[in-house]
Coordinates of N, CA and C and ligand atoms in Angstrom, one line a residue:
M29 N 48.3 89.1 -36.8 CA 48.0 89.2 -35.4 C 47.1 88.0 -34.9
T30 N 46.0 87.8 -35.7 CA 45.1 86.6 -35.4 C 46.0 85.3 -35.4
C31 N 46.8 85.3 -36.5 CA 47.6 84.1 -36.7 C 48.5 83.9 -35.4
G32 N 49.1 85.1 -35.0 CA 50.0 85.0 -33.9 C 49.3 84.5 -32.6
F33 N 48.1 85.0 -32.4 CA 47.3 84.6 -31.3 C 47.0 83.1 -31.3
K34 N 46.7 82.6 -32.5 CA 46.4 81.2 -32.7 C 47.6 80.4 -32.3
Q35 N 48.7 80.9 -32.8 CA 50.0 80.2 -32.5 C 50.2 80.1 -31.0
F36 N 49.9 81.3 -30.4 CA 50.1 81.4 -28.9 C 49.3 80.4 -28.2
I37 N 47.9 80.3 -28.6 CA 47.0 79.4 -28.0 C 47.5 78.0 -28.2
G38 N 48.0 77.7 -29.4 CA 48.5 76.4 -29.8 C 49.6 76.0 -28.9
A39 N 50.5 76.9 -28.7 CA 51.7 76.6 -27.9 C 51.3 76.3 -26.4
V40 N 50.3 77.2 -25.9 CA 49.8 77.0 -24.5 C 49.2 75.6 -24.4
T41 N 48.4 75.2 -25.4 CA 47.7 74.0 -25.4 C 48.8 72.8 -25.4
M42 N 49.8 73.0 -26.2 CA 50.8 72.0 -26.3 C 51.5 71.8 -24.9
V43 N 51.8 72.9 -24.3 CA 52.5 72.9 -23.0 C 51.6 72.2 -22.0
A44 N 50.3 72.6 -22.0 CA 49.4 72.1 -21.1 C 49.3 70.6 -21.3
C45 N 49.2 70.2 -22.6 CA 49.0 68.8 -22.9 C 50.2 68.0 -22.4
S46 N 51.4 68.5 -22.7 CA 52.6 67.7 -22.3 C 52.7 67.7 -20.8
M47 N 52.2 68.7 -20.1 CA 52.3 68.6 -18.6 C 51.3 67.5 -18.1
F48 N 50.1 67.4 -18.8 CA 49.2 66.4 -18.4 C 49.8 65.1 -18.7
V49 N 50.5 64.9 -19.8 CA 51.0 63.6 -20.1 C 52.1 63.2 -19.1
A50 N 52.9 64.2 -18.7 CA 53.9 64.0 -17.7 C 53.3 63.6 -16.4
Q51 N 52.2 64.3 -16.0 CA 51.5 64.0 -14.8 C 50.9 62.5 -14.8
A52 N 50.3 62.2 -15.9 CA 49.6 60.9 -16.1 C 50.7 59.8 -16.0
H53 N 51.9 60.2 -16.6 CA 53.0 59.2 -16.6 C 53.4 58.9 -15.2
A54 N 53.6 59.9 -14.4 CA 54.1 59.7 -13.1 C 53.2 58.8 -12.3
E55 N 51.8 59.1 -12.5 CA 50.8 58.3 -11.7 C 50.8 56.8 -12.2
D56 N 51.1 56.7 -13.5 CA 51.0 55.3 -14.1 C 52.2 54.5 -13.9
K57 N 53.3 55.1 -13.3 CA 54.5 54.4 -13.2 C 54.3 53.2 -12.3
V58 N 54.7 52.0 -12.8 CA 54.6 50.8 -12.0 C 56.0 50.3 -11.8
L59 N 56.2 49.9 -10.5 CA 57.5 49.3 -10.2 C 57.2 47.8 -10.0
K60 N 57.9 47.0 -10.7 CA 57.8 45.5 -10.6 C 58.8 45.1 -9.5
V61 N 58.3 44.6 -8.4 CA 59.1 44.3 -7.2 C 59.0 42.8 -6.9
G62 N 60.2 42.2 -6.9 CA 60.3 40.7 -6.6 C 60.4 40.4 -5.2
C63 N 59.9 39.2 -4.8 CA 60.1 38.6 -3.5 C 59.9 37.1 -3.5
E64 N 60.6 36.5 -2.5 CA 60.4 35.0 -2.3 C 59.5 34.9 -1.1
P65 N 58.3 34.4 -1.3 CA 57.3 34.5 -0.2 C 57.2 33.4 0.8
T66 N 58.4 32.8 1.3 CA 58.3 31.8 2.4 C 59.1 32.3 3.5
F67 N 59.1 33.6 3.8 CA 60.0 34.2 4.7 C 59.2 35.1 5.7
P68 N 58.2 34.4 6.5 CA 57.4 35.3 7.4 C 58.2 35.7 8.6
P69 N 58.0 36.9 9.2 CA 56.9 37.8 8.9 C 57.3 38.8 7.8
F70 N 58.3 38.6 7.0 CA 58.7 39.6 6.0 C 57.9 39.5 4.7
E71 N 57.8 38.3 4.2 CA 56.9 38.1 3.0 C 56.4 36.6 3.0
F72 N 55.1 36.4 3.0 CA 54.5 35.1 2.9 C 53.2 35.3 2.3
L73 N 52.5 34.1 2.0 CA 51.3 34.2 1.3 C 50.1 34.0 2.2
D74 N 49.1 34.8 2.1 CA 47.9 34.7 2.9 C 47.0 33.5 2.3
D75 N 45.8 33.3 2.9 CA 45.0 32.2 2.5 C 44.5 32.3 1.0
N76 N 44.6 33.5 0.5 CA 44.2 33.7 -0.9 C 45.4 33.8 -1.8
A77 N 46.6 33.3 -1.3 CA 47.8 33.3 -2.1 C 48.3 34.7 -2.4
Q78 N 47.9 35.7 -1.6 CA 48.4 37.0 -1.8 C 49.6 37.3 -0.9
P79 N 50.7 37.9 -1.4 CA 51.8 38.2 -0.6 C 51.5 39.2 0.5
I80 N 51.9 38.9 1.7 CA 51.7 39.9 2.8 C 53.0 39.9 3.7
G81 N 53.1 40.9 4.6 CA 54.2 40.9 5.5 C 54.8 42.3 5.6
Y82 N 55.8 42.3 6.5 CA 56.5 43.6 6.8 C 57.0 44.2 5.5
D83 N 57.8 43.4 4.7 CA 58.4 44.0 3.5 C 57.3 44.5 2.5
I84 N 56.2 43.8 2.4 CA 55.2 44.1 1.5 C 54.5 45.5 1.9
D85 N 54.3 45.6 3.2 CA 53.8 46.8 3.7 C 54.7 48.0 3.5
I86 N 56.0 47.7 3.7 CA 57.0 48.8 3.5 C 57.0 49.3 2.1
I87 N 57.1 48.3 1.2 CA 57.2 48.7 -0.2 C 55.9 49.4 -0.7
K88 N 54.8 49.0 -0.2 CA 53.5 49.6 -0.6 C 53.4 51.0 -0.1
A89 N 53.9 51.2 1.1 CA 53.9 52.5 1.8 C 54.8 53.5 1.0
I90 N 55.9 52.9 0.5 CA 56.9 53.8 -0.3 C 56.2 54.1 -1.6
G91 N 55.5 53.2 -2.2 CA 54.8 53.4 -3.5 C 53.8 54.5 -3.3
E92 N 53.0 54.4 -2.2 CA 52.0 55.4 -1.9 C 52.6 56.8 -1.8
E93 N 53.7 56.9 -1.0 CA 54.3 58.2 -0.8 C 54.8 58.8 -2.1
E94 N 55.3 57.9 -3.0 CA 56.0 58.4 -4.2 C 55.1 58.5 -5.4
G95 N 53.8 58.0 -5.2 CA 52.9 58.0 -6.3 C 53.2 57.0 -7.4
V96 N 53.8 55.9 -7.0 CA 54.0 54.8 -8.1 C 53.3 53.6 -7.6
K97 N 52.9 52.8 -8.6 CA 52.1 51.6 -8.3 C 53.2 50.5 -8.1
I98 N 52.9 49.6 -7.1 CA 53.8 48.5 -6.8 C 53.2 47.2 -7.3
E99 N 53.8 46.5 -8.2 CA 53.4 45.2 -8.6 C 54.3 44.1 -8.0
I100 N 53.8 43.3 -7.1 CA 54.6 42.3 -6.5 C 54.7 41.0 -7.4
V101 N 55.9 40.6 -7.6 CA 56.1 39.4 -8.4 C 56.9 38.4 -7.5
T102 N 56.4 37.1 -7.4 CA 57.1 36.1 -6.6 C 58.0 35.2 -7.4
M103 N 59.1 34.9 -6.8 CA 60.0 34.0 -7.5 C 61.0 33.4 -6.5
P104 N 61.8 32.3 -6.9 CA 62.7 31.8 -6.0 C 63.8 32.8 -5.5
F105 N 64.3 32.6 -4.3 CA 65.2 33.6 -3.8 C 66.4 33.8 -4.6
D106 N 67.0 32.7 -5.1 CA 68.2 32.8 -5.9 C 67.9 33.3 -7.3
G107 N 66.7 33.6 -7.7 CA 66.4 34.2 -9.0 C 66.2 35.7 -8.9
L108 N 66.2 36.3 -7.7 CA 65.9 37.7 -7.5 C 67.0 38.6 -8.1
I109 N 68.2 38.3 -7.8 CA 69.3 39.2 -8.3 C 69.5 39.0 -9.8
P110 N 69.5 37.8 -10.3 CA 69.5 37.6 -11.8 C 68.4 38.4 -12.5
A111 N 67.2 38.4 -11.9 CA 66.0 39.1 -12.5 C 66.2 40.6 -12.5
L112 N 67.0 41.1 -11.6 CA 67.3 42.5 -11.6 C 68.3 42.8 -12.6
I113 N 69.3 42.0 -12.7 CA 70.4 42.2 -13.7 C 69.8 42.2 -15.1
T114 N 68.9 41.3 -15.4 CA 68.3 41.2 -16.7 C 67.1 42.2 -16.9
A115 N 66.9 43.0 -15.9 CA 65.8 44.0 -15.9 C 64.4 43.5 -16.0
Q116 N 64.2 42.2 -15.6 CA 62.8 41.7 -15.5 C 62.1 42.3 -14.3
L117 N 62.9 42.8 -13.3 CA 62.3 43.4 -12.1 C 62.9 44.8 -12.0
D118 N 62.2 45.7 -11.3 CA 62.7 47.0 -11.0 C 63.5 47.0 -9.7
A119 N 62.9 46.2 -8.8 CA 63.5 46.1 -7.4 C 63.1 44.8 -6.8
S120 N 63.9 44.5 -5.7 CA 63.5 43.2 -4.9 C 63.5 43.6 -3.4
I121 N 62.4 43.3 -2.8 CA 62.4 43.4 -1.3 C 62.1 42.0 -0.8
S122 N 63.0 41.5 -0.1 CA 62.8 40.0 0.3 C 63.7 39.7 1.5
G123 N 63.8 40.6 2.4 CA 64.7 40.4 3.6 C 66.1 40.2 3.1
I124 N 66.5 40.9 2.1 CA 67.8 40.7 1.4 C 68.9 41.4 2.2
T125 N 69.9 40.6 2.7 CA 71.0 41.1 3.5 C 71.9 41.9 2.5
I126 N 72.3 43.1 2.9 CA 73.3 43.8 2.2 C 74.7 43.2 2.4
T127 N 75.2 42.6 1.3 CA 76.6 42.1 1.5 C 77.5 42.7 0.4
E128 N 78.8 42.6 0.6 CA 79.7 43.2 -0.3 C 79.6 42.5 -1.7
E129 N 79.5 41.2 -1.6 CA 79.4 40.4 -2.8 C 78.2 40.8 -3.7
R130 N 77.1 40.9 -3.0 CA 75.8 41.3 -3.7 C 75.9 42.7 -4.3
A131 N 76.6 43.6 -3.5 CA 76.6 45.0 -3.9 C 77.5 45.2 -5.1
K132 N 78.2 44.1 -5.5 CA 79.0 44.2 -6.8 C 78.0 44.0 -7.9
K133 N 76.9 43.3 -7.7 CA 76.0 43.0 -8.8 C 74.7 43.9 -8.8
V134 N 74.3 44.4 -7.7 CA 73.1 45.2 -7.6 C 73.4 46.4 -6.7
D135 N 72.5 47.4 -6.8 CA 72.6 48.5 -5.8 C 71.6 48.2 -4.7
F136 N 71.9 48.7 -3.5 CA 71.0 48.6 -2.4 C 70.5 50.0 -1.9
T137 N 69.2 50.0 -1.5 CA 68.8 51.3 -0.8 C 69.4 51.4 0.5
E138 N 69.1 52.4 1.3 CA 69.5 52.6 2.7 C 68.9 51.3 3.4
P139 N 69.7 50.8 4.4 CA 69.1 49.7 5.2 C 67.8 50.0 5.8
Y140 N 66.9 49.0 5.9 CA 65.6 49.2 6.5 C 65.3 48.2 7.6
Y141 N 66.2 47.3 7.9 CA 66.0 46.4 9.0 C 67.2 45.8 9.5
D142 N 67.5 45.7 10.8 CA 68.7 45.1 11.4 C 68.4 43.7 11.7
S143 N 69.2 42.8 11.2 CA 68.9 41.4 11.4 C 70.2 40.6 11.8
G144 N 70.1 39.3 11.8 CA 71.2 38.4 12.1 C 70.7 37.0 12.0
L145 N 71.6 36.0 12.1 CA 71.3 34.6 11.9 C 71.2 33.9 13.2
S146 N 70.3 32.9 13.3 CA 70.3 32.0 14.4 C 70.0 30.6 14.0
A147 N 70.1 29.6 14.9 CA 69.9 28.2 14.6 C 68.8 27.6 15.4
V148 N 67.9 26.9 14.8 CA 66.9 26.2 15.5 C 67.2 24.7 15.4
V149 N 67.1 24.0 16.6 CA 67.3 22.5 16.6 C 66.1 21.9 17.2
L150 N 66.0 20.6 17.2 CA 64.9 19.9 17.9 C 65.2 20.0 19.4
S151 N 64.2 20.3 20.2 CA 64.3 20.4 21.6 C 65.0 19.2 22.3
E152 N 64.8 18.1 21.7 CA 65.4 16.8 22.3 C 66.9 16.9 22.2
N153 N 67.4 17.7 21.3 CA 68.9 17.8 21.1 C 69.5 19.1 21.8
K154 N 68.7 19.7 22.6 CA 69.1 21.0 23.2 C 70.4 20.9 23.9
D155 N 70.7 19.9 24.6 CA 71.9 19.8 25.4 C 73.1 19.5 24.5
K156 N 72.9 18.9 23.4 CA 74.0 18.6 22.5 C 74.4 19.8 21.8
F157 N 73.5 20.7 21.5 CA 73.8 21.9 20.7 C 73.6 23.2 21.5
Q158 N 74.5 23.5 22.4 CA 74.4 24.7 23.2 C 74.9 26.0 22.5
K159 N 75.8 25.8 21.6 CA 76.4 26.9 20.9 C 76.3 26.6 19.4
I160 N 76.3 27.6 18.6 CA 76.3 27.3 17.1 C 77.5 26.5 16.7
S161 N 78.6 26.7 17.3 CA 79.8 26.0 17.0 C 79.7 24.5 17.3
D162 N 78.7 24.1 18.1 CA 78.5 22.7 18.4 C 77.9 22.0 17.2
L163 N 77.6 22.8 16.1 CA 77.1 22.2 15.0 C 78.2 21.8 13.9
S164 N 79.4 21.9 14.3 CA 80.5 21.8 13.4 C 80.6 20.4 12.7
K165 N 79.9 19.4 13.3 CA 79.9 18.1 12.6 C 78.5 17.8 12.1
S166 N 77.7 18.7 12.0 CA 76.3 18.5 11.7 C 75.9 18.8 10.3
R167 N 74.8 18.2 9.8 CA 74.2 18.6 8.6 C 73.2 19.7 8.9
I168 N 73.4 20.8 8.2 CA 72.6 22.0 8.5 C 71.7 22.4 7.3
C169 N 70.4 22.7 7.6 CA 69.4 23.0 6.6 C 69.3 24.5 6.4
S170 N 69.1 25.0 5.2 CA 68.9 26.4 5.0 C 68.3 26.6 3.6
Q171 N 68.2 27.9 3.3 CA 67.5 28.2 2.0 C 68.6 28.5 0.9
I172 N 68.4 28.1 -0.3 CA 69.4 28.2 -1.4 C 69.7 29.7 -1.6
G173 N 70.9 30.0 -1.6 CA 71.4 31.4 -2.0 C 71.3 32.4 -0.9
T174 N 71.1 31.9 0.3 CA 71.0 32.9 1.4 C 72.3 33.0 2.2
T175 N 72.3 34.0 3.1 CA 73.5 34.1 4.0 C 73.5 33.0 5.0
G176 N 72.4 32.5 5.3 CA 72.3 31.3 6.2 C 73.0 30.1 5.6
A177 N 72.7 29.9 4.3 CA 73.4 28.8 3.6 C 74.9 29.0 3.5
A178 N 75.3 30.2 3.3 CA 76.8 30.5 3.2 C 77.4 30.3 4.6
H179 N 76.8 30.7 5.7 CA 77.4 30.5 7.0 C 77.4 29.0 7.4
A180 N 76.3 28.3 7.0 CA 76.3 26.9 7.3 C 77.5 26.2 6.6
Q181 N 77.8 26.6 5.5 CA 79.0 26.1 4.8 C 80.3 26.3 5.6
K182 N 80.4 27.4 6.2 CA 81.6 27.7 7.1 C 81.5 26.9 8.4
I183 N 80.3 26.7 8.9 CA 80.3 26.0 10.2 C 80.6 24.5 10.1
S184 N 80.0 23.8 9.2 CA 80.2 22.4 9.0 C 80.5 21.9 7.6
G185 N 80.2 22.8 6.6 CA 80.4 22.4 5.3 C 79.5 21.3 4.7
N186 N 78.5 20.9 5.6 CA 77.5 19.9 5.3 C 76.2 20.5 5.2
V187 N 75.8 21.0 4.1 CA 74.6 21.8 4.0 C 73.5 21.2 3.1
A188 N 72.3 21.2 3.6 CA 71.1 20.9 2.7 C 70.4 22.2 2.5
S189 N 70.4 22.7 1.2 CA 69.7 23.9 1.0 C 68.4 23.7 0.2
F190 N 67.4 24.4 0.5 CA 66.1 24.2 -0.1 C 65.6 25.5 -0.8
N191 N 64.7 25.3 -1.7 CA 64.1 26.5 -2.4 C 63.3 27.3 -1.5
T192 N 62.5 26.6 -0.5 CA 61.7 27.4 0.3 C 62.0 27.1 1.8
N193 N 61.7 28.0 2.7 CA 62.0 27.7 4.1 C 61.2 26.6 4.8
P194 N 59.9 26.5 4.5 CA 59.2 25.4 5.1 C 59.8 24.0 4.8
E195 N 60.4 23.9 3.6 CA 61.1 22.6 3.3 C 62.2 22.4 4.2
A196 N 63.0 23.5 4.6 CA 64.1 23.3 5.5 C 63.7 22.9 6.9
F197 N 62.5 23.5 7.3 CA 62.0 23.1 8.7 C 61.4 21.7 8.6
M198 N 60.9 21.3 7.5 CA 60.3 19.9 7.4 C 61.4 18.9 7.5
E199 N 62.6 19.2 6.9 CA 63.7 18.3 7.0 C 64.3 18.2 8.3
L200 N 64.3 19.3 9.1 CA 64.7 19.3 10.5 C 63.8 18.4 11.3
R201 N 62.5 18.5 11.1 CA 61.5 17.7 11.8 C 61.7 16.2 11.5
A202 N 62.0 16.0 10.2 CA 62.2 14.6 9.8 C 63.6 14.1 10.2
K203 N 64.4 14.9 10.9 CA 65.7 14.6 11.3 C 66.7 14.3 10.2
G204 N 66.4 15.0 9.1 CA 67.4 14.9 7.9 C 68.5 15.8 8.1
C205 N 68.4 16.8 9.1 CA 69.5 17.6 9.5 C 69.4 18.0 10.9
D206 N 70.4 18.5 11.5 CA 70.4 18.8 13.0 C 69.9 20.2 13.3
A207 N 70.0 21.1 12.3 CA 69.6 22.5 12.6 C 69.1 23.2 11.3
V208 N 68.3 24.3 11.5 CA 68.0 25.2 10.4 C 68.7 26.5 10.8
L209 N 69.5 26.9 9.8 CA 70.2 28.2 10.0 C 69.6 29.3 9.2
L210 N 69.0 30.3 9.8 CA 68.2 31.2 9.1 C 68.2 32.5 9.8
D211 N 67.6 33.5 9.2 CA 67.5 34.8 9.9 C 66.7 34.7 11.2
K212 N 67.2 35.3 12.2 CA 66.7 35.2 13.5 C 65.2 35.6 13.6
P213 N 64.8 36.7 13.0 CA 63.3 37.0 13.2 C 62.4 36.0 12.5
V214 N 62.9 35.3 11.5 CA 62.1 34.3 10.7 C 62.1 33.0 11.6
N215 N 63.2 32.7 12.2 CA 63.2 31.5 13.2 C 62.2 31.8 14.3
G216 N 62.3 33.1 14.8 CA 61.4 33.5 15.9 C 59.9 33.3 15.5
Y217 N 59.6 33.7 14.3 CA 58.2 33.6 13.8 C 57.8 32.1 13.8
F218 N 58.7 31.3 13.3 CA 58.5 29.8 13.2 C 58.2 29.3 14.6
L219 N 59.0 29.6 15.5 CA 58.9 29.1 16.9 C 57.5 29.5 17.5
S220 N 57.2 30.8 17.2 CA 55.9 31.3 17.8 C 54.7 30.6 17.2
K221 N 54.9 30.0 16.0 CA 53.8 29.2 15.4 C 53.8 27.7 15.7
S222 N 54.9 27.3 16.3 CA 55.1 25.8 16.5 C 54.6 25.4 17.9
K223 N 54.4 24.1 18.0 CA 54.0 23.5 19.3 C 55.1 23.8 20.3
V224 N 54.7 24.3 21.5 CA 55.6 24.6 22.5 C 56.5 23.4 22.9
G225 N 57.8 23.6 23.0 CA 58.6 22.5 23.4 C 59.1 21.6 22.3
E226 N 58.7 21.8 21.1 CA 59.2 20.9 20.0 C 60.5 21.4 19.5
Y227 N 60.7 22.7 19.4 CA 62.0 23.2 18.8 C 62.7 24.1 19.8
Y228 N 64.0 24.3 19.6 CA 64.8 25.1 20.5 C 65.7 26.0 19.7
E229 N 65.7 27.3 20.0 CA 66.6 28.2 19.3 C 67.9 28.4 20.1
I230 N 69.0 28.1 19.5 CA 70.3 28.3 20.2 C 70.5 29.8 20.5
P231 N 70.7 30.1 21.8 CA 70.6 31.6 22.1 C 71.9 32.3 21.7
E232 N 72.1 32.5 20.4 CA 73.2 33.1 19.9 C 72.9 33.8 18.6
I233 N 73.3 35.0 18.4 CA 73.1 35.6 17.1 C 74.4 35.5 16.3
L234 N 74.4 35.0 15.1 CA 75.6 34.7 14.4 C 76.3 35.9 13.7
N235 N 75.4 36.7 13.1 CA 76.0 37.6 12.2 C 75.2 38.9 12.2
A236 N 75.8 40.1 12.3 CA 75.0 41.3 12.2 C 74.7 41.6 10.8
E237 N 73.4 41.6 10.4 CA 73.1 41.9 9.0 C 72.1 43.0 8.9
Q238 N 72.1 43.6 7.8 CA 71.0 44.7 7.5 C 70.4 44.4 6.2
Y239 N 69.1 44.6 6.2 CA 68.3 44.4 4.9 C 68.2 45.7 4.1
G240 N 68.4 45.5 2.8 CA 68.2 46.7 1.9 C 67.3 46.2 0.7
I241 N 66.7 47.2 0.1 CA 65.9 46.8 -1.1 C 66.9 46.9 -2.3
A242 N 67.0 45.8 -3.1 CA 67.9 45.7 -4.2 C 67.3 46.2 -5.5
V243 N 68.2 46.9 -6.2 CA 67.8 47.6 -7.5 C 68.9 47.3 -8.5
K244 N 68.4 47.3 -9.8 CA 69.4 47.1 -10.9 C 70.6 48.0 -10.7
K245 N 71.8 47.5 -10.9 CA 73.0 48.4 -10.7 C 72.9 49.6 -11.6
G246 N 73.0 50.8 -11.1 CA 73.1 52.0 -11.9 C 71.7 52.6 -12.1
N247 N 70.6 51.9 -11.7 CA 69.3 52.5 -11.9 C 69.0 53.5 -10.8
Q248 N 69.5 54.7 -11.0 CA 69.4 55.7 -10.0 C 68.0 56.2 -9.8
Q249 N 67.2 56.2 -10.9 CA 65.8 56.7 -10.8 C 65.0 55.9 -9.8
V250 N 65.2 54.5 -9.9 CA 64.4 53.7 -9.0 C 65.0 53.8 -7.6
S251 N 66.3 53.8 -7.4 CA 67.0 53.9 -6.1 C 66.5 55.2 -5.4
Q252 N 66.4 56.2 -6.2 CA 66.1 57.5 -5.7 C 64.6 57.5 -5.2
I253 N 63.7 56.9 -6.0 CA 62.3 56.8 -5.6 C 62.2 56.0 -4.2
L254 N 62.9 54.9 -4.2 CA 62.8 54.1 -3.0 C 63.4 54.7 -1.7
N255 N 64.6 55.4 -1.9 CA 65.2 56.0 -0.8 C 64.4 57.2 -0.3
S256 N 63.8 58.0 -1.3 CA 63.0 59.1 -0.9 C 61.8 58.6 -0.1
G257 N 61.2 57.6 -0.6 CA 60.0 57.0 0.0 C 60.3 56.5 1.4
L258 N 61.4 55.8 1.5 CA 61.8 55.3 2.9 C 62.0 56.4 3.8
E259 N 62.6 57.5 3.4 CA 62.9 58.6 4.3 C 61.5 59.2 4.7
K260 N 60.6 59.4 3.7 CA 59.3 60.0 4.1 C 58.6 59.2 5.1
I261 N 58.5 57.8 4.9 CA 57.8 57.0 5.8 C 58.5 56.9 7.2
R262 N 59.8 57.1 7.2 CA 60.5 57.1 8.5 C 60.0 58.4 9.3
K263 N 59.9 59.5 8.5 CA 59.5 60.8 9.1 C 58.1 60.9 9.5
N264 N 57.2 60.3 8.7 CA 55.8 60.5 9.0 C 55.1 59.4 9.9
G265 N 56.0 58.5 10.4 CA 55.5 57.5 11.4 C 55.0 56.2 10.8
K266 N 54.8 56.2 9.5 CA 54.3 55.0 8.8 C 55.3 53.8 9.0
F267 N 56.6 54.1 9.0 CA 57.6 53.0 9.2 C 57.4 52.4 10.5
D268 N 57.3 53.2 11.6 CA 57.1 52.6 12.9 C 55.8 51.9 13.1
E269 N 54.8 52.4 12.4 CA 53.5 51.8 12.5 C 53.6 50.3 11.9
I270 N 54.3 50.2 10.8 CA 54.4 48.9 10.1 C 55.3 48.0 11.0
Y271 N 56.4 48.6 11.5 CA 57.2 47.8 12.4 C 56.4 47.2 13.6
N272 N 55.6 48.1 14.2 CA 54.9 47.6 15.4 C 53.8 46.6 15.0
K273 N 53.3 46.7 13.8 CA 52.3 45.8 13.3 C 52.9 44.4 13.3
W274 N 54.1 44.2 12.8 CA 54.7 42.9 12.6 C 55.6 42.4 13.8
F275 N 56.1 43.4 14.5 CA 57.1 43.0 15.5 C 56.8 43.6 16.9
A276 N 55.5 43.9 17.1 CA 55.1 44.6 18.4 C 55.6 43.8 19.6
A277 N 55.4 42.5 19.6 CA 55.7 41.7 20.7 C 57.2 41.8 21.2
K278 N 58.1 42.1 20.2 CA 59.5 42.2 20.5 C 60.0 43.5 21.0
K279 N 59.1 44.5 20.9 CA 59.6 45.9 21.2 C 59.5 46.1 22.7
Ligands
LIG326 N1 68.6 37.6 4.7 C1 69.0 36.4 4.1 C2 69.8 36.7 2.8 O1 69.7 37.8 2.3 C3 67.8 35.5 3.7 C4 66.8 36.2 2.9 C5 65.7 35.2 2.4 N2 64.6 35.9 2.0 C6 63.4 35.3 1.5 N3 62.4 36.1 1.2 N4 63.4 34.0 1.4 O2 70.4 35.9 2.3

């Protein structure tokens, strides 16, 4: 009888212990999330070289809802999908457009932002480039591996692509190309920070795009955490709060 009681206590202790371990495990779960941080207002570095922006707030809010820690890792844009494939990252949030081609290599969460491409030219060339198709004979600057670079290829086939977006804008300024083809909200941010009258955005949106968070193909555990977190922040108002923080002027 005593022995039986001891066994009972032992079993209870073991169950309690494993419950504690499971609990501790959930809280300790860290998601390594990649981004390329020259894409304001989605991801860029603050004065202390810390990544900030819309995407960073979104992924942190998801982490908070789901009780997982988010570790942000920065890397070149064209390295993000390979790093998911080789499982160096759990997810990537980086203004990544959901495309059919990418969806063959990685999984995407539900879309979290509607976007599109636009072209910025020097104001002095405003009359020359009234439509994006007017760039058909132009050299176009963009970022390596982006939808902007892919479309520039279709428009003129003469593309200068850079690792970072500031380099693309610097090249435009130096007249090494006629236009920067990039996501419209990022062009908008650039214009808002530039000297009035220096640059001009061709008033045309090239492509309807949606951003999703990319996950290693088949990693349903991570996809499920991210989708569930997204749904929760959409419901509890956090998503709108973050949207308004970064895009208030446009609403
Ligand atoms: N939306 C574009 C794409 O998916 C550009 C994304 C660039 N993102 C970045 N963080 N640099 O190709």
